[in-house]
PDB file of C-alpha atoms and ligand atoms in Angstrom:
ATOM      1  CA  UNK A   1     122.906  18.769 -51.150  1.00 58.00           C
ATOM      2  CA  UNK A   2     126.323  20.439 -51.061  1.00 59.00           C
ATOM      3  CA  UNK A   3     128.691  18.706 -48.467  1.00 65.00           C
ATOM      4  CA  UNK A   4     130.962  21.448 -46.957  1.00 65.00           C
ATOM      5  CA  UNK A   5     133.718  18.582 -46.268  1.00 71.00           C
ATOM      6  CA  UNK A   6     133.776  17.856 -49.924  1.00 71.00           C
ATOM      7  CA  UNK A   7     137.331  18.565 -50.913  1.00 73.00           C
ATOM      8  CA  UNK A   8     137.439  17.244 -54.530  1.00 76.00           C
ATOM      9  CA  UNK A   9     135.105  17.365 -57.412  1.00 81.00           C
ATOM     10  CA  UNK A  10     133.109  14.359 -57.340  1.00 90.00           C
ATOM     11  CA  UNK A  11     129.655  13.094 -58.607  1.00 96.00           C
ATOM     12  CA  UNK A  12     127.136  11.433 -56.335  1.00 97.00           C
ATOM     13  CA  UNK A  13     123.616   9.886 -56.359  1.00 98.00           C
ATOM     14  CA  UNK A  14     120.646  11.062 -54.400  1.00 98.00           C
ATOM     15  CA  UNK A  15     117.376   9.368 -54.449  1.00 98.00           C
ATOM     16  CA  UNK A  16     113.839  10.336 -53.413  1.00 98.00           C
ATOM     17  CA  UNK A  17     111.521   7.542 -52.563  1.00 98.00           C
ATOM     18  CA  UNK A  18     108.072   6.795 -51.202  1.00 98.00           C
ATOM     19  CA  UNK A  19     104.632   5.839 -52.062  1.00 98.00           C
ATOM     20  CA  UNK A  20     102.238   7.537 -54.488  1.00 97.00           C
ATOM     21  CA  UNK A  21     101.449  11.048 -53.793  1.00 97.00           C
ATOM     22  CA  UNK A  22     104.452  11.558 -51.351  1.00 98.00           C
ATOM     23  CA  UNK A  23     105.689  14.431 -53.186  1.00 97.00           C
ATOM     24  CA  UNK A  24     108.663  12.605 -54.871  1.00 98.00           C
ATOM     25  CA  UNK A  25     108.311  14.354 -58.221  1.00 96.00           C
ATOM     26  CA  UNK A  26     107.762  18.065 -56.595  1.00 96.00           C
ATOM     27  CA  UNK A  27     111.018  17.422 -54.524  1.00 97.00           C
ATOM     28  CA  UNK A  28     112.661  16.452 -57.814  1.00 97.00           C
ATOM     29  CA  UNK A  29     111.532  19.387 -59.509  1.00 96.00           C
ATOM     30  CA  UNK A  30     112.391  21.759 -56.590  1.00 96.00           C
ATOM     31  CA  UNK A  31     115.987  20.423 -56.449  1.00 97.00           C
ATOM     32  CA  UNK A  32     116.279  20.655 -60.388  1.00 96.00           C
ATOM     33  CA  UNK A  33     115.014  24.403 -60.187  1.00 95.00           C
ATOM     34  CA  UNK A  34     117.687  25.079 -57.531  1.00 96.00           C
ATOM     35  CA  UNK A  35     120.599  23.772 -59.671  1.00 95.00           C
ATOM     36  CA  UNK A  36     119.140  25.724 -62.604  1.00 94.00           C
ATOM     37  CA  UNK A  37     119.314  28.990 -60.296  1.00 95.00           C
ATOM     38  CA  UNK A  38     123.012  27.890 -59.639  1.00 95.00           C
ATOM     39  CA  UNK A  39     123.373  28.101 -63.523  1.00 96.00           C
ATOM     40  CA  UNK A  40     124.259  24.445 -63.584  1.00 96.00           C
ATOM     41  CA  UNK A  41     123.392  22.555 -66.711  1.00 96.00           C
ATOM     42  CA  UNK A  42     120.598  19.828 -65.799  1.00 96.00           C
ATOM     43  CA  UNK A  43     119.203  17.184 -68.128  1.00 97.00           C
ATOM     44  CA  UNK A  44     115.877  15.507 -67.109  1.00 97.00           C
ATOM     45  CA  UNK A  45     114.675  11.803 -68.012  1.00 97.00           C
ATOM     46  CA  UNK A  46     111.498  10.145 -67.638  1.00 95.00           C
ATOM     47  CA  UNK A  47     110.294   6.795 -68.597  1.00 93.00           C
ATOM     48  CA  UNK A  48     108.006   6.428 -71.645  1.00 89.00           C
ATOM     49  CA  UNK A  49     105.854   4.189 -69.562  1.00 85.00           C
ATOM     50  CA  UNK A  50     104.529   7.037 -67.717  1.00 79.00           C
ATOM     51  CA  UNK A  51     102.125   8.613 -70.059  1.00 73.00           C
ATOM     52  CA  UNK A  52      99.943  10.318 -67.531  1.00 75.00           C
ATOM     53  CA  UNK A  53     100.924  13.827 -68.689  1.00 74.00           C
ATOM     54  CA  UNK A  54     102.476  13.529 -72.110  1.00 73.00           C
ATOM     55  CA  UNK A  55     105.775  12.544 -73.325  1.00 75.00           C
ATOM     56  CA  UNK A  56     107.938  15.694 -72.804  1.00 85.00           C
ATOM     57  CA  UNK A  57     107.686  16.628 -69.447  1.00 86.00           C
ATOM     58  CA  UNK A  58     108.055  15.580 -65.660  1.00 87.00           C
ATOM     59  CA  UNK A  59     104.800  16.746 -63.941  1.00 88.00           C
ATOM     60  CA  UNK A  60     103.827  16.402 -60.316  1.00 87.00           C
ATOM     61  CA  UNK A  61     100.177  15.722 -59.202  1.00 88.00           C
ATOM     62  CA  UNK A  62      99.664  19.444 -58.479  1.00 85.00           C
ATOM     63  CA  UNK A  63     100.553  20.178 -62.100  1.00 86.00           C
ATOM     64  CA  UNK A  64     104.216  21.660 -61.401  1.00 85.00           C
ATOM     65  CA  UNK A  65     106.020  20.877 -64.739  1.00 85.00           C
ATOM     66  CA  UNK A  66     109.397  20.921 -66.434  1.00 87.00           C
ATOM     67  CA  UNK A  67     110.500  19.563 -69.585  1.00 88.00           C
ATOM     68  CA  UNK A  68     112.197  16.146 -69.973  1.00 92.00           C
ATOM     69  CA  UNK A  69     113.456  13.764 -72.453  1.00 95.00           C
ATOM     70  CA  UNK A  70     111.378  10.676 -72.267  1.00 95.00           C
ATOM     71  CA  UNK A  71     113.205   7.319 -72.992  1.00 96.00           C
ATOM     72  CA  UNK A  72     112.155   3.569 -73.202  1.00 95.00           C
ATOM     73  CA  UNK A  73     115.135   1.988 -71.740  1.00 96.00           C
ATOM     74  CA  UNK A  74     118.146   2.659 -69.650  1.00 98.00           C
ATOM     75  CA  UNK A  75     120.602   2.418 -72.441  1.00 98.00           C
ATOM     76  CA  UNK A  76     118.839   5.482 -74.123  1.00 97.00           C
ATOM     77  CA  UNK A  77     119.979   7.733 -71.526  1.00 98.00           C
ATOM     78  CA  UNK A  78     123.874   8.007 -71.831  1.00 98.00           C
ATOM     79  CA  UNK A  79     123.699   8.611 -75.692  1.00 97.00           C
ATOM     80  CA  UNK A  80     121.643  11.740 -74.819  1.00 97.00           C
ATOM     81  CA  UNK A  81     123.975  13.003 -72.307  1.00 97.00           C
ATOM     82  CA  UNK A  82     125.477  16.357 -73.354  1.00 96.00           C
ATOM     83  CA  UNK A  83     129.238  17.053 -72.674  1.00 93.00           C
ATOM     84  CA  UNK A  84     128.594  19.974 -70.259  1.00 95.00           C
ATOM     85  CA  UNK A  85     125.848  18.614 -68.134  1.00 97.00           C
ATOM     86  CA  UNK A  86     126.548  18.730 -64.566  1.00 96.00           C
ATOM     87  CA  UNK A  87     123.098  17.380 -63.056  1.00 97.00           C
ATOM     88  CA  UNK A  88     121.117  14.527 -64.382  1.00 98.00           C
ATOM     89  CA  UNK A  89     117.514  13.934 -62.861  1.00 98.00           C
ATOM     90  CA  UNK A  90     115.507  10.911 -63.507  1.00 98.00           C
ATOM     91  CA  UNK A  91     111.907  10.468 -62.386  1.00 97.00           C
ATOM     92  CA  UNK A  92     110.036   7.119 -62.003  1.00 96.00           C
ATOM     93  CA  UNK A  93     113.225   5.057 -61.792  1.00 97.00           C
ATOM     94  CA  UNK A  94     111.031   2.202 -60.697  1.00 97.00           C
ATOM     95  CA  UNK A  95     109.679   2.048 -64.325  1.00 96.00           C
ATOM     96  CA  UNK A  96     113.164   1.358 -65.731  1.00 97.00           C
ATOM     97  CA  UNK A  97     114.830  -1.957 -66.547  1.00 97.00           C
ATOM     98  CA  UNK A  98     117.564  -2.699 -63.937  1.00 97.00           C
ATOM     99  CA  UNK A  99     120.557  -1.308 -66.274  1.00 98.00           C
ATOM    100  CA  UNK A 100     119.454   2.129 -64.864  1.00 98.00           C
ATOM    101  CA  UNK A 101     121.159   1.349 -61.698  1.00 98.00           C
ATOM    102  CA  UNK A 102     124.565   1.067 -63.607  1.00 98.00           C
ATOM    103  CA  UNK A 103     123.604   3.966 -65.700  1.00 98.00           C
ATOM    104  CA  UNK A 104     123.264   6.129 -62.448  1.00 98.00           C
ATOM    105  CA  UNK A 105     126.703   4.813 -61.117  1.00 98.00           C
ATOM    106  CA  UNK A 106     128.483   5.551 -64.396  1.00 98.00           C
ATOM    107  CA  UNK A 107     127.079   9.253 -64.449  1.00 98.00           C
ATOM    108  CA  UNK A 108     128.135   9.716 -60.571  1.00 97.00           C
ATOM    109  CA  UNK A 109     131.443   8.142 -61.276  1.00 97.00           C
ATOM    110  CA  UNK A 110     132.039  10.649 -64.111  1.00 96.00           C
ATOM    111  CA  UNK A 111     131.572  13.615 -61.598  1.00 96.00           C
ATOM    112  CA  UNK A 112     127.669  14.179 -62.079  1.00 97.00           C
ATOM    113  CA  UNK A 113     125.038  14.814 -59.357  1.00 97.00           C
ATOM    114  CA  UNK A 114     122.557  12.312 -60.087  1.00 98.00           C
ATOM    115  CA  UNK A 115     118.984  12.782 -58.721  1.00 98.00           C
ATOM    116  CA  UNK A 116     116.356  10.146 -58.951  1.00 98.00           C
ATOM    117  CA  UNK A 117     112.832   9.588 -57.887  1.00 98.00           C
ATOM    118  CA  UNK A 118     110.768   6.637 -57.671  1.00 98.00           C
ATOM    119  CA  UNK A 119     108.507   4.473 -55.831  1.00 98.00           C
ATOM    120  CA  UNK A 120     110.202   2.356 -53.298  1.00 98.00           C
ATOM    121  CA  UNK A 121     107.366  -0.365 -53.197  1.00 98.00           C
ATOM    122  CA  UNK A 122     104.688  -1.556 -55.568  1.00 97.00           C
ATOM    123  CA  UNK A 123     100.925  -2.070 -55.001  1.00 97.00           C
ATOM    124  CA  UNK A 124     101.428  -5.111 -52.771  1.00 97.00           C
ATOM    125  CA  UNK A 125     104.114  -3.356 -50.778  1.00 98.00           C
ATOM    126  CA  UNK A 126     106.805  -5.343 -52.208  1.00 98.00           C
ATOM    127  CA  UNK A 127     110.172  -3.498 -53.092  1.00 98.00           C
ATOM    128  CA  UNK A 128     110.823  -2.242 -56.657  1.00 98.00           C
ATOM    129  CA  UNK A 129     114.289  -4.099 -56.964  1.00 98.00           C
ATOM    130  CA  UNK A 130     115.692  -0.757 -59.040  1.00 98.00           C
ATOM    131  CA  UNK A 131     114.736   1.443 -56.230  1.00 98.00           C
ATOM    132  CA  UNK A 132     115.954  -0.760 -53.671  1.00 98.00           C
ATOM    133  CA  UNK A 133     119.336  -1.099 -55.346  1.00 98.00           C
ATOM    134  CA  UNK A 134     119.685   2.637 -56.112  1.00 98.00           C
ATOM    135  CA  UNK A 135     118.713   3.346 -52.236  1.00 98.00           C
ATOM    136  CA  UNK A 136     121.635   0.945 -51.345  1.00 98.00           C
ATOM    137  CA  UNK A 137     124.045   2.651 -53.606  1.00 98.00           C
ATOM    138  CA  UNK A 138     123.104   6.310 -53.021  1.00 98.00           C
ATOM    139  CA  UNK A 139     125.152   8.773 -51.040  1.00 97.00           C
ATOM    140  CA  UNK A 140     121.942  10.557 -49.962  1.00 98.00           C
ATOM    141  CA  UNK A 141     118.431   8.914 -49.517  1.00 98.00           C
ATOM    142  CA  UNK A 142     115.302  10.782 -48.675  1.00 98.00           C
ATOM    143  CA  UNK A 143     112.087   8.871 -48.027  1.00 98.00           C
ATOM    144  CA  UNK A 144     108.882  10.991 -48.112  1.00 98.00           C
ATOM    145  CA  UNK A 145     105.475  10.083 -46.909  1.00 98.00           C
ATOM    146  CA  UNK A 146     101.951  11.102 -48.189  1.00 98.00           C
ATOM    147  CA  UNK A 147      98.819  11.327 -46.220  1.00 98.00           C
ATOM    148  CA  UNK A 148      96.535   8.631 -45.684  1.00 98.00           C
ATOM    149  CA  UNK A 149      93.159   9.071 -47.547  1.00 98.00           C
ATOM    150  CA  UNK A 150      91.305   7.180 -44.972  1.00 98.00           C
ATOM    151  CA  UNK A 151      92.674   8.606 -41.666  1.00 98.00           C
ATOM    152  CA  UNK A 152      94.833  11.266 -42.199  1.00 98.00           C
ATOM    153  CA  UNK A 153      97.742   9.613 -40.624  1.00 98.00           C
ATOM    154  CA  UNK A 154     101.325   9.519 -42.472  1.00 98.00           C
ATOM    155  CA  UNK A 155     101.054   7.315 -45.435  1.00 98.00           C
ATOM    156  CA  UNK A 156     103.852   5.023 -46.819  1.00 98.00           C
ATOM    157  CA  UNK A 157     101.712   2.619 -48.780  1.00 98.00           C
ATOM    158  CA  UNK A 158     100.049   2.746 -52.207  1.00 98.00           C
ATOM    159  CA  UNK A 159      96.760   1.147 -52.181  1.00 97.00           C
ATOM    160  CA  UNK A 160      95.435   0.083 -55.819  1.00 96.00           C
ATOM    161  CA  UNK A 161      91.798   0.786 -56.268  1.00 94.00           C
ATOM    162  CA  UNK A 162      91.260  -1.452 -59.217  1.00 90.00           C
ATOM    163  CA  UNK A 163      91.508  -5.071 -59.203  1.00 87.00           C
ATOM    164  CA  UNK A 164      94.368  -5.218 -61.902  1.00 89.00           C
ATOM    165  CA  UNK A 165      96.964  -7.673 -60.917  1.00 89.00           C
ATOM    166  CA  UNK A 166      99.744  -6.448 -63.316  1.00 91.00           C
ATOM    167  CA  UNK A 167     102.619  -4.959 -61.276  1.00 89.00           C
ATOM    168  CA  UNK A 168     102.999  -1.547 -63.638  1.00 89.00           C
ATOM    169  CA  UNK A 169      99.509   0.073 -63.984  1.00 89.00           C
ATOM    170  CA  UNK A 170      99.898   3.779 -64.816  1.00 88.00           C
ATOM    171  CA  UNK A 171      97.391   5.966 -63.122  1.00 86.00           C
ATOM    172  CA  UNK A 172      96.588   8.638 -60.599  1.00 85.00           C
ATOM    173  CA  UNK A 173      93.905   9.359 -58.008  1.00 85.00           C
ATOM    174  CA  UNK A 174      91.567   7.140 -60.386  1.00 85.00           C
ATOM    175  CA  UNK A 175      93.600   4.032 -59.655  1.00 92.00           C
ATOM    176  CA  UNK A 176      95.713   4.583 -56.587  1.00 96.00           C
ATOM    177  CA  UNK A 177      95.493   6.215 -52.802  1.00 97.00           C
ATOM    178  CA  UNK A 178      98.070   6.690 -50.233  1.00 98.00           C
ATOM    179  CA  UNK A 179      97.578   4.481 -47.087  1.00 98.00           C
ATOM    180  CA  UNK A 180      99.189   4.399 -43.595  1.00 98.00           C
ATOM    181  CA  UNK A 181     100.098   0.793 -42.406  1.00 98.00           C
ATOM    182  CA  UNK A 182      96.744   0.446 -40.395  1.00 98.00           C
ATOM    183  CA  UNK A 183      94.436   1.195 -43.369  1.00 98.00           C
ATOM    184  CA  UNK A 184      96.712  -0.280 -46.189  1.00 98.00           C
ATOM    185  CA  UNK A 185      95.204  -3.831 -47.341  1.00 97.00           C
ATOM    186  CA  UNK A 186      97.593  -6.143 -49.436  1.00 96.00           C
ATOM    187  CA  UNK A 187      95.736  -7.457 -52.212  1.00 93.00           C
ATOM    188  CA  UNK A 188      95.683 -11.362 -52.613  1.00 86.00           C
ATOM    189  CA  UNK A 189      98.441 -12.597 -54.985  1.00 79.00           C
TER     190      UNK A 189
HETATM  191  P1  LIG B   1     104.788  11.652 -56.199  1.00 86.59           P
HETATM  192  O1  LIG B   1     105.529  11.877 -57.691  1.00 86.59           O
HETATM  193  O2  LIG B   1     105.171  11.299 -55.005  1.00 86.59           O
HETATM  194  O3  LIG B   1     103.574  10.740 -56.620  1.00 86.59           O
HETATM  195  P2  LIG B   1     103.867  14.340 -56.573  1.00 86.59           P
HETATM  196  O4  LIG B   1     105.169  15.149 -56.278  1.00 86.59           O
HETATM  197  O5  LIG B   1     103.575  14.233 -58.055  1.00 86.59           O
HETATM  198  O6  LIG B   1     103.856  13.022 -55.985  1.00 86.59           O
HETATM  199  O7  LIG B   1     102.454  15.159 -55.887  1.00 86.59           O
HETATM  200  C1  LIG B   1     102.429  15.366 -54.507  1.00 86.59           C
HETATM  201  C2  LIG B   1     101.261  16.306 -54.552  1.00 86.59           C
HETATM  202  O8  LIG B   1     100.189  15.332 -54.563  1.00 86.59           O
HETATM  203  C3  LIG B   1     100.974  17.026 -53.161  1.00 86.59           C
HETATM  204  O9  LIG B   1     101.801  18.253 -53.043  1.00 86.59           O
HETATM  205  C4  LIG B   1      99.434  17.223 -53.114  1.00 86.59           C
HETATM  206  O10 LIG B   1      99.299  18.373 -53.716  1.00 86.59           O
HETATM  207  C5  LIG B   1      98.904  16.044 -53.935  1.00 86.59           C
HETATM  208  N1  LIG B   1      98.226  14.927 -53.088  1.00 86.59           N
HETATM  209  C6  LIG B   1      97.226  14.316 -53.453  1.00 86.59           C
HETATM  210  N2  LIG B   1      96.832  13.328 -52.820  1.00 86.59           N
HETATM  211  C7  LIG B   1      97.790  13.400 -51.562  1.00 86.59           C
HETATM  212  C8  LIG B   1      97.778  12.720 -50.338  1.00 86.59           C
HETATM  213  N3  LIG B   1      97.060  11.497 -49.979  1.00 86.59           N
HETATM  214  N4  LIG B   1      98.992  12.792 -49.669  1.00 86.59           N
HETATM  215  C9  LIG B   1      99.849  13.674 -49.880  1.00 86.59           C
HETATM  216  N5  LIG B   1      99.624  14.633 -51.296  1.00 86.59           N
HETATM  217  C10 LIG B   1      98.781  14.444 -51.847  1.00 86.59           C
HETATM  218 MG1  LIG B   2     105.934  11.274 -59.428  1.00 86.59          MG
HETATM  219 ZN1  LIG B   3      95.198   5.321 -42.415  1.00 86.59          ZN
END
């Protein structure tokens, strides 16, 4: 993400979005590791809502793992910021309140590289508002696709297997499958 035309030091926002199992967390971890190889100071944040793998790390579905600070609300992020931090990475932005958008903008405006990852749509295929806003405000947008568990086509939908009607239900393969447009069935409202 280094733009060769960049003449002055400045921050930016990059977002990695897509359905579940599309490799968002893996890609976030890859970018963080690259920044660490470049000896940049990185701070990682995750939402306390994501209890799938414990509260001190960001972990991908294939168990790739990096340490992270778990926070409950977006306003807890800036107080954790250390003064020499150059890169801030936030996973599962869709779990955060809408204040996360302004937090990302403030960090980028200060000159930091902000890398966020999150679901673009919920189990009913409706956009998560914070992800949509961040996609609109980011300099760099990456949309990942998974593999449809039914037919093997590229998948951009998250099918919930349970009958739960709450918008946020934390789970992995026990509760969700990646599906393509043809195989995805929208649950009734
Ligand atoms: P995300 O953060 O987007 O939910 P992760 O980065 O945690 O995804 O995990 C991606 C990994 O999930 C893949 O590399 C693969 O090992 C695994 N995986 C499991 N089911 C699928 C699927 N249907 N399509 C693609 N990858 C899958
Ligand atoms: Mg993830
Ligand atoms: Zn399919």
